[in-house]
Each structure stands twice: as C-alpha cells, then as structure tokens.
CSV table of C-alpha atoms in Angstrom, one decimal:
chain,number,residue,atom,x,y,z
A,267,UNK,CA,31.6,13.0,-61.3
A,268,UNK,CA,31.5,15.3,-58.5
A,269,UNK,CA,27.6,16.5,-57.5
A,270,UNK,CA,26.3,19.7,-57.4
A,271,UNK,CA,26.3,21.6,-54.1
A,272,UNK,CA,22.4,21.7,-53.8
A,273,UNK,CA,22.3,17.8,-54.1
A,274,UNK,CA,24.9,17.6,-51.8
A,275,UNK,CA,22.6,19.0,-49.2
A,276,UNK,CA,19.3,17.2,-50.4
A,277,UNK,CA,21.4,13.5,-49.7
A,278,UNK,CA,23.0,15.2,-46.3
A,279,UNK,CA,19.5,16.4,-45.2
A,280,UNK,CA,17.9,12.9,-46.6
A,281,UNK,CA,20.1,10.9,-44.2
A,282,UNK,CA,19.7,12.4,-41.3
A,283,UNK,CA,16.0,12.2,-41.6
A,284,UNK,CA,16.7,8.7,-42.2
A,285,UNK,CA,19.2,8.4,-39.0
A,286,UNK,CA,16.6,10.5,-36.5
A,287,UNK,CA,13.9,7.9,-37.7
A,288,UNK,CA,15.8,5.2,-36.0
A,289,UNK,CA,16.7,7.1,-32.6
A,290,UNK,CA,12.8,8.4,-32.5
A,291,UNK,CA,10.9,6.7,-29.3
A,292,UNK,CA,8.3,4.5,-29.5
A,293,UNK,CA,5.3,6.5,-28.0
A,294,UNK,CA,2.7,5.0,-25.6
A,295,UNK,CA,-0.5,5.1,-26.7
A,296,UNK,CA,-3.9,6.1,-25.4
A,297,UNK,CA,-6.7,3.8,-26.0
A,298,UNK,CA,-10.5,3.7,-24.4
A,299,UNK,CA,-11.1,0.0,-25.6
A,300,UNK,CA,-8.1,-1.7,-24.4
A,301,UNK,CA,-8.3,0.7,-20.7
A,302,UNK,CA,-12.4,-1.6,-20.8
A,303,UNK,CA,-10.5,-4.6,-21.6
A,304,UNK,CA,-8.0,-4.2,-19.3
A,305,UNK,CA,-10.4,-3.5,-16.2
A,306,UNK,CA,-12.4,-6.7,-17.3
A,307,UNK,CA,-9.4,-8.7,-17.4
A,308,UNK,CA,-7.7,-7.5,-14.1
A,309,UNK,CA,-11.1,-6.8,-12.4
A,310,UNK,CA,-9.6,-3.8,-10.9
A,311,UNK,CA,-12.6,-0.5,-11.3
A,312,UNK,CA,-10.0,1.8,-9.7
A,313,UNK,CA,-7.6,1.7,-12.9
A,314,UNK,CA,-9.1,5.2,-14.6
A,315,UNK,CA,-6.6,5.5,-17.1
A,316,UNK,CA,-3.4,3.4,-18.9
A,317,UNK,CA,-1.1,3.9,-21.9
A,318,UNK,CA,1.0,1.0,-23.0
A,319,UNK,CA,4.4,0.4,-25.5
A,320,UNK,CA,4.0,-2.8,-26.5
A,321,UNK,CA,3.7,-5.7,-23.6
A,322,UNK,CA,5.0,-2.9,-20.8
A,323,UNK,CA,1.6,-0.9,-19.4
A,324,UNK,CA,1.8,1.9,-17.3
A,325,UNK,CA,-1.7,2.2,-14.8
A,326,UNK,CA,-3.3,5.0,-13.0
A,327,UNK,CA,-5.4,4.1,-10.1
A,328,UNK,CA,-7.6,6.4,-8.2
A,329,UNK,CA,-6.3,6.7,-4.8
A,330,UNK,CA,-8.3,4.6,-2.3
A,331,UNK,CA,-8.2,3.9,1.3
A,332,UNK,CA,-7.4,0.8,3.0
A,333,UNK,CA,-6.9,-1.3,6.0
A,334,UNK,CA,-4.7,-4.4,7.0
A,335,UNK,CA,-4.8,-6.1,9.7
A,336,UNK,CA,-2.6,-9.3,10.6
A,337,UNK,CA,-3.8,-12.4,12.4
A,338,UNK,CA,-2.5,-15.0,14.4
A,339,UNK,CA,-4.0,-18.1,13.4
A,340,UNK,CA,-3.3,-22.4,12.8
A,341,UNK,CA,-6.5,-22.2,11.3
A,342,UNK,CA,-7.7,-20.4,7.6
A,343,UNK,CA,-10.3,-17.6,8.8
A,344,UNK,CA,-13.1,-17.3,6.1
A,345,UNK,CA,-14.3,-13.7,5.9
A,346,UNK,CA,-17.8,-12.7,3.8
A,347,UNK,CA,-17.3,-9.0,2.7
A,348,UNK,CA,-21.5,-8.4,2.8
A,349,UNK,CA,-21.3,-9.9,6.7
A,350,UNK,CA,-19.0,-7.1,7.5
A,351,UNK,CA,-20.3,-4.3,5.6
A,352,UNK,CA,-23.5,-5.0,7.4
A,353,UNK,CA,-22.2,-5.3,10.3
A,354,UNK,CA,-20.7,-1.8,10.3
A,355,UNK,CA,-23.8,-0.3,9.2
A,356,UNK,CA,-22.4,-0.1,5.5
A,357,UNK,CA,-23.6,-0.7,1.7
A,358,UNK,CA,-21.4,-3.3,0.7
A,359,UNK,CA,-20.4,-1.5,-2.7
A,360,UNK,CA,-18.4,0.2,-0.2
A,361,UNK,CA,-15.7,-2.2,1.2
A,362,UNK,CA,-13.9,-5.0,-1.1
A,363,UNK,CA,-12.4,-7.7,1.0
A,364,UNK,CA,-9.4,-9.8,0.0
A,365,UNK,CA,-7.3,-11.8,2.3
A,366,UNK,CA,-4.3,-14.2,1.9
A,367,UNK,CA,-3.5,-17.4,4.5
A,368,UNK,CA,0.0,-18.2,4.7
A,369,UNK,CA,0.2,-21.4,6.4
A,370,UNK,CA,3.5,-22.2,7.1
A,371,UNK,CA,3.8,-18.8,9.3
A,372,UNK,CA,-0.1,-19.3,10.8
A,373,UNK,CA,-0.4,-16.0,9.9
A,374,UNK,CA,-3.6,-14.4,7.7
A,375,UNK,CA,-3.5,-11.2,6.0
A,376,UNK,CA,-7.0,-9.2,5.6
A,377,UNK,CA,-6.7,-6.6,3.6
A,378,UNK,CA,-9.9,-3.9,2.9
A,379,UNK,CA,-10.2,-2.0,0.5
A,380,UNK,CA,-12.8,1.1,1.0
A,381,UNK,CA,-13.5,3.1,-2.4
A,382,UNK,CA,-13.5,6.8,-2.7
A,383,UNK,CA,-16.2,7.6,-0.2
A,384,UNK,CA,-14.9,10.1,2.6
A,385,UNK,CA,-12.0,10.1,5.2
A,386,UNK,CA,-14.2,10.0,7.8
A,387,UNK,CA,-16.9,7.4,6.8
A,388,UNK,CA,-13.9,5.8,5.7
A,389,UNK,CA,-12.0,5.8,8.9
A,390,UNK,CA,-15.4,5.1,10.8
A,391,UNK,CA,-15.5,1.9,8.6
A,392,UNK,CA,-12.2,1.2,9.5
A,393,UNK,CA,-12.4,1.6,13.4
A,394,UNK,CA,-15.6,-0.7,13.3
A,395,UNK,CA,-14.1,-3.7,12.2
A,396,UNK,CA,-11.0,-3.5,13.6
A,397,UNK,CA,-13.0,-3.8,17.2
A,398,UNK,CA,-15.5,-5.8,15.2
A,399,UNK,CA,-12.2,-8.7,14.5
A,400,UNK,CA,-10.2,-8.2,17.8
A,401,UNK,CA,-13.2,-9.5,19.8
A,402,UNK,CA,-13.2,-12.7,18.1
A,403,UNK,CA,-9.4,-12.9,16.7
A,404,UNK,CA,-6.0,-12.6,17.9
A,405,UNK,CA,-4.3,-9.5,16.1
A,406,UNK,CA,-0.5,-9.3,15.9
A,407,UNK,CA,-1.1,-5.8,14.0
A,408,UNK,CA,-3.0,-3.6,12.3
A,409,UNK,CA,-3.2,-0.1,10.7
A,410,UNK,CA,-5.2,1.8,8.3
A,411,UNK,CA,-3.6,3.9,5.2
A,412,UNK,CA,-5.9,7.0,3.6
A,413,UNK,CA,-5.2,8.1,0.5
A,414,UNK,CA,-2.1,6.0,-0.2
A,415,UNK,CA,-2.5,3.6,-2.8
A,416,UNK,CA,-0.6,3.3,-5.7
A,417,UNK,CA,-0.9,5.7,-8.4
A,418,UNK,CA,1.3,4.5,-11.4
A,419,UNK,CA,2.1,1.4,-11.5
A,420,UNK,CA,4.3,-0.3,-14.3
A,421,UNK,CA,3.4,-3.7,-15.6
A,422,UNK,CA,4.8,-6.0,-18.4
A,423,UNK,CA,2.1,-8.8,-20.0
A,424,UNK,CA,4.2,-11.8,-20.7
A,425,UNK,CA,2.0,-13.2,-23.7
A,426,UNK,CA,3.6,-15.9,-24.1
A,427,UNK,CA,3.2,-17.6,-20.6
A,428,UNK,CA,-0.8,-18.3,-19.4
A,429,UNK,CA,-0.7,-20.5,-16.3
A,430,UNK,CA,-3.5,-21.5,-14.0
A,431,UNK,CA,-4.0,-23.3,-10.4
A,432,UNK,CA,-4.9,-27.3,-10.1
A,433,UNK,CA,-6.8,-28.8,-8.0
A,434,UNK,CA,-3.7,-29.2,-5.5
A,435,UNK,CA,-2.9,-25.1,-5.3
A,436,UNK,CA,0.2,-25.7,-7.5
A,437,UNK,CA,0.2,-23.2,-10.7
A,438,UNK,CA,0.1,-24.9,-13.7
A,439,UNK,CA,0.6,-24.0,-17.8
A,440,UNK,CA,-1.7,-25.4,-19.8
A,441,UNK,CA,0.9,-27.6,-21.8
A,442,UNK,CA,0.7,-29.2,-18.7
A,443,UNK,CA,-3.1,-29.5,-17.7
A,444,UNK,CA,-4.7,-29.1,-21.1
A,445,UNK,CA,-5.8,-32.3,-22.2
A,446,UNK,CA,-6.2,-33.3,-26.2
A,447,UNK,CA,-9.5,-32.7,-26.4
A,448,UNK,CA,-9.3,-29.6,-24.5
A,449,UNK,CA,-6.7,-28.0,-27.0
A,450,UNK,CA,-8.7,-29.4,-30.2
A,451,UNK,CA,-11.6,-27.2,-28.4
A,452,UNK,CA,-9.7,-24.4,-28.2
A,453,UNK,CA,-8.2,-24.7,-31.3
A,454,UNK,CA,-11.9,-24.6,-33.3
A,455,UNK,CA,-12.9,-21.8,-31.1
A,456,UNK,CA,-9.8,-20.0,-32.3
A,457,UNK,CA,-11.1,-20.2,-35.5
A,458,UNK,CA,-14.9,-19.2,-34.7
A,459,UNK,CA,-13.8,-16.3,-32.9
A,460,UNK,CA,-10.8,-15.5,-35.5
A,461,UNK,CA,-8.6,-15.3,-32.2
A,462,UNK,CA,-5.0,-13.8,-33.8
A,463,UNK,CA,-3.2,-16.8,-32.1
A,464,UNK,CA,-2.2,-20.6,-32.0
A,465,UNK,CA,-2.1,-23.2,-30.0
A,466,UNK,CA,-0.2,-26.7,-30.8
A,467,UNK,CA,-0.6,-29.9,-29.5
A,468,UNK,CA,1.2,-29.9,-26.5
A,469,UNK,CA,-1.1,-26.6,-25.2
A,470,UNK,CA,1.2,-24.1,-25.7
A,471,UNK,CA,-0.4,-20.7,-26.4
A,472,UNK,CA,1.2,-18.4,-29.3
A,473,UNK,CA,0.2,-15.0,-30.1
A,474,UNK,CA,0.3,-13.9,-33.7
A,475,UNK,CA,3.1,-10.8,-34.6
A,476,UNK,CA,0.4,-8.7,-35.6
A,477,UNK,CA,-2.0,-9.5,-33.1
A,478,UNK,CA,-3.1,-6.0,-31.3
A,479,UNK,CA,-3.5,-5.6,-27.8
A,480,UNK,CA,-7.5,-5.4,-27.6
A,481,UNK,CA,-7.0,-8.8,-29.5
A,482,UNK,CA,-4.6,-10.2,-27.0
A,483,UNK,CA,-7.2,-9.2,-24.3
A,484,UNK,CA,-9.9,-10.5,-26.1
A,485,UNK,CA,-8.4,-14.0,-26.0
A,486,UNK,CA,-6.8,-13.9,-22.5
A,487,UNK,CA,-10.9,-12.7,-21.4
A,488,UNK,CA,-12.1,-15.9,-23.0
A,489,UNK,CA,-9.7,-18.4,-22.2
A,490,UNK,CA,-9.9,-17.1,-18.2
A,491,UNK,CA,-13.5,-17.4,-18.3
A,492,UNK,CA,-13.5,-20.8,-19.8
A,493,UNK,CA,-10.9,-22.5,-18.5
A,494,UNK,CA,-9.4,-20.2,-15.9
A,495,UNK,CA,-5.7,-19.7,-17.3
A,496,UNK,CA,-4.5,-16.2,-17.0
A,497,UNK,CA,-1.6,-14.7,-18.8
A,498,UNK,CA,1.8,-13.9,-16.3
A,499,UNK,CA,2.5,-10.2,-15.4
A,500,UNK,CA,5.3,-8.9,-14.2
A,501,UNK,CA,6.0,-5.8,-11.8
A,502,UNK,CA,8.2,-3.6,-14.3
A,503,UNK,CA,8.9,-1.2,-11.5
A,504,UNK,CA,11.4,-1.1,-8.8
A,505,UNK,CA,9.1,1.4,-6.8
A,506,UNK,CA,5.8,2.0,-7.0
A,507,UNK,CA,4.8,5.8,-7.4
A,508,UNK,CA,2.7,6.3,-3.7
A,509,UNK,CA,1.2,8.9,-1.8
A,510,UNK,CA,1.6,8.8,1.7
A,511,UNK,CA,-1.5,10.9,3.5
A,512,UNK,CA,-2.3,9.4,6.4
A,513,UNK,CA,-1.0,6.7,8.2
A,514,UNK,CA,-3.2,5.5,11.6
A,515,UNK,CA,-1.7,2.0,13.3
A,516,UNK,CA,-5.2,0.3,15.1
A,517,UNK,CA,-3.1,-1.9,16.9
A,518,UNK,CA,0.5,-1.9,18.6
A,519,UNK,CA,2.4,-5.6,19.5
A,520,UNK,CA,3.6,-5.1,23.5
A,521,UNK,CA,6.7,-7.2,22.6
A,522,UNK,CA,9.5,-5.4,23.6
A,523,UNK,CA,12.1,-5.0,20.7
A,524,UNK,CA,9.4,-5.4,18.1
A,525,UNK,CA,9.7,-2.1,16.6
A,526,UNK,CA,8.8,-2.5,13.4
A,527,UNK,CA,4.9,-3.8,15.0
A,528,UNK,CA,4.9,-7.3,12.9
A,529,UNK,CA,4.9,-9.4,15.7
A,530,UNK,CA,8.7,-10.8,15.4
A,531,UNK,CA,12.2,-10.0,16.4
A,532,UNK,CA,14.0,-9.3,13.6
A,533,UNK,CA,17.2,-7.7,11.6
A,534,UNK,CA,14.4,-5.3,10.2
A,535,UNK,CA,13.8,-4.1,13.9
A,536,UNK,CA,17.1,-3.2,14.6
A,537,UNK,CA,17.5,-1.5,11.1
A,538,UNK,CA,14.9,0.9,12.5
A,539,UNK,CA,16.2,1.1,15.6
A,540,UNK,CA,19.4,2.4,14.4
A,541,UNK,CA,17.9,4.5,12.0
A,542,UNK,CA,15.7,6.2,14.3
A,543,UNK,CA,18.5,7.0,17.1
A,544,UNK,CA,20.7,8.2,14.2
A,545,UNK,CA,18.1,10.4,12.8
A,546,UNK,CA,15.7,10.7,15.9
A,547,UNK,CA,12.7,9.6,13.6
A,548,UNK,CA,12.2,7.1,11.0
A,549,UNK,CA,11.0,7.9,7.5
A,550,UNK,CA,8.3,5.7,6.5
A,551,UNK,CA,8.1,7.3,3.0
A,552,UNK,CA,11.6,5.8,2.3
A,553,UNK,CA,10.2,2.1,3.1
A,554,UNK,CA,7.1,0.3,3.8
A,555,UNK,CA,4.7,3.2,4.0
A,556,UNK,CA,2.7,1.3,7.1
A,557,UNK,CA,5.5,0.4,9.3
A,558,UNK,CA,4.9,3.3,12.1
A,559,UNK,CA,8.0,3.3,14.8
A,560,UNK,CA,6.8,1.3,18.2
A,561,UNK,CA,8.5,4.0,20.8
A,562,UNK,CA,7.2,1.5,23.5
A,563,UNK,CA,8.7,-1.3,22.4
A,564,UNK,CA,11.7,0.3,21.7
A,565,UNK,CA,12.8,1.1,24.9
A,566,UNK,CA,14.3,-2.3,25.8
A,567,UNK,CA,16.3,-1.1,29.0
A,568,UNK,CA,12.8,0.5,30.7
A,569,UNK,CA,14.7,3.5,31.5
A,570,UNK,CA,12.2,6.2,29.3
A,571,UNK,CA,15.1,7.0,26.8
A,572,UNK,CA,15.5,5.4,23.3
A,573,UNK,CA,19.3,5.2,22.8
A,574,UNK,CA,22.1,3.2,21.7
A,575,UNK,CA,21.7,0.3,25.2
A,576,UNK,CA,18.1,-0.4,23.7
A,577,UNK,CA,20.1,-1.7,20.4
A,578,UNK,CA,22.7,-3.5,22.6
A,579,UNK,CA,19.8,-5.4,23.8
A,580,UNK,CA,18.1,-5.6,21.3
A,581,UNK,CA,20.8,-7.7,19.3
A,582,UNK,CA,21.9,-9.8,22.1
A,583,UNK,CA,18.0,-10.8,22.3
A,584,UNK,CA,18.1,-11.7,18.5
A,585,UNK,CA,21.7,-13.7,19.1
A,586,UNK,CA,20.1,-15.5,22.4
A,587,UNK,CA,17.6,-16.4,20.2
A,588,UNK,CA,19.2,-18.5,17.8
C-alpha cells in the first residue's frame, strides 16, 4: 500500500520535529530564589546574578577592588578586619579581609577586598594599610587591582561529594567523620524537613534525581550550618572572564633578576624577561593580571639597557643556584 502524498509529508515533517527535539540545547535558567540561596551558601554579596544547566552555574559578580600584599613570615600573622578599617579612618562594611598562611613557604597572603565605594576612597584605603603593614611586617610584594575582579565565572556543584576539615586541617567526607548517631540524626532530620535526599550508613550523602536546585541548596545550607560539611565545587573554566582597569604595584622586591616582583628567582622570571625584550613590554592581560614588569630588577648587567646579557645572567644565576 503506497501512502498518499499529503501523509507522506505529515510523517517527513513529524520526524524531523522529533529529530530537532533531540539536537535542541538545554537552556540555562534564571531563577531569584536559587541566586538568594546561592549567596547564603557561598557567602559571596557581590554575586548579582547566575543562571545554571544542571550542576554547571555560570556567576556574575559586581566588579570590586582589591589589594594583595605578600609577607614574609615563620610565624601565622592574625589580622582583625574592624582593627584595620579603624585604623584607616574607615566603616568596616567597607573592607573584607581574608588571608591564607602557607607554611611550608613562610609566606602569608592578605588579600582585601574593598566593595564598590570609589576609586579614590578606595585607593586611599589601600595606600593606608599598605604603610599601615610595612611598618610592622616584612613585605616581599604588594599591589592593588581597581576594577578587576572576575565577572563570569563558571562553576560545577559536585552533589555528590560534601567534605569538611577535622580537627587536624585535613579535609574529610563525612563517611569518614560522621559517627552512627550522627547519620541516624541526619537521617530523621531528612525526614522532618522532607530533604529530597539520602544518606546510608556509612555517611554517604545522595541526592534524589528529582531533587531541584533550591532543594539541593536547602540541604547543603543546613547540613553546613550544623555540621560544617560543604558540597565540592569545581572551576569549570579554563579562564576567568576579567577586566583589567587599573593595575598599581605598592611595593617592588630590589632582588636583581626578580622580575616578575614575588620575591624568588624563577623560570617565570626569565619567561618575562624574554618576552619583554622580544616584544619591548609585557602583556599582563595575557597572564596574571598583577604581575607588573620590575625594569629595575631586570637590568642584571647594571649597564641602564634591558637586553638579551640581562637573560644570560639571569639563567646562569638560576643554574648557580641549584
């Protein structure tokens, strides 16, 4: 039996509305609830706006100001964010202070964050610290980026993996810090709060397949708060999306060779070097946005001129070395 020509059409048209349903993106959606949850969660005010396709979440920040500054130290320095805002005759709603102690190197990392405010407040904040710390500190480096922070960012929740830290710094999973009673706990709060997720009894944390996102957070919110595990996240980008504005370094290193102004000889100095007599600058933008060229430690001969003998140098120095 041969079909009509009219039906022929209607079954070609019918599968290729069929086909084009499978080829169709997913699209990322919008949604005011889950942006509150996900500020809560991360504790992070400058996230205005995100739109996510399942686990993967794409984040805009508000560009903000900020300063680093690098310390040598054998010692952790403890800062107090409301010291220094008073200090430099600012509210302390104004400056948030994190900073990271890396032991091994007796090095510690302050980094400030100043919210949207004004470049020059913000810069005035900035220069007032910076002399506040070198009178008391020793500073390998230091240097203050304006209107540079990330603006997208690409993340992937992996909500199957909530791990924590013990008592001893190490991270942990709660299958292996959870005790019995602990997961029995959990397990009738689950059910009082109608949670859309499991938890055996070993501790490991399942997420129903149709729990929603707002429901994910809603869990991961409760579970930090009470017993501090937080769900793994992964950078899903190979390069954040930046804006470069303005770049001021607060303090050069005076080590001759140290071009890159971390306080070490290394391959990533003569990287620069050779880039810079190559190109007669160095592009910031296409790297670390706050490594600024040291021209003074770059000219390793003395001579006034930057040119291939300051790299000779400069690598036998790093081959002497070893």
């Amino acid at each position: 039996m041969y079909l009509r020509k009219s039906s022929l059409i209607s079954l070609v048209i019918s599968i290729m509305i069929i086909l084009n349903s499978f080829n169709t993106p997913v699209q990322a959606q919008s949604n005011n609830e889950l942006l509150d949850l996900y500020k809560e969660y991360i504790e992070d005010e400058t996230v205005i706006g995100l739109t996510h396709t399942g686990s993967k979440y794409t984040i805009m920040k508000k560009t903000t100001d900020y300063m680093r500054i690098v310390f040598s130290t054998d010692y952790e320095i403890a800062f107090d964010s409301k010291e220094l805002s008073n200090n430099v005759g600012y509210s302390e709603d104004k400056i948030s202070v994190s900073s990271k102690f890396w032991e091994d190197d007796f090095e510690q990392y302050l980094t400030l964050t100043f919210y949207p405010n004004s470049y020059d407040s913000n810069r005035d904040i900035a220069s007032k610290i910076y002399n506040m710390l070198k009178e008391e500190y020793s500073i390998i480096s230091a240097y203050a980026c304006f209107d540079c922070n990330p603006v997208l960012v690409d993340y992937i929740f992996m909500w199957n993996h909530f791990e924590g830290i013990d008592k001893y710094g190490h991270r942990v999973t709660p299958e292996e810090e959870l005790t019995k009673k602990q997961v029995e706990n959990i397990r009738n709060e689950i059910t009082a709060n109608n949670f859309a997720v499991t938890i055996n009894d070993d501790g490991k944390i399942t997420f129903n397949e149709s729990a929603s996102e707002t429901e994910k957070f809603r869990f991961a919110l409760w579970l930090k708060e009470e017993y501090g595990f937080h769900v793994a996240i992964m950078n899903n980008a190979m390069f954040e999306d930046k804006i470069y504005n303005i770049i001021e370094i607060l303090n050069y290193t005076d080590l001759s060779g140290d071009v890159n102004n971390d306080g070490y000889l290394g391959v990533d100095d003569t990287d620069m070097l050779r880039e810079y007599i190559l190109k007669g600058r160095y592009t910031t933008e296409e790297s670390r946005p706050y490594v600024t060229f040291n021209t003074q430690n770059a000219d390793l001969t003395g001579d006034g001129v930057i040119d291939v003998f300051d790299l000779v140098l400069l690598r036998k120095q790093l081959i002497d070395s070893k």
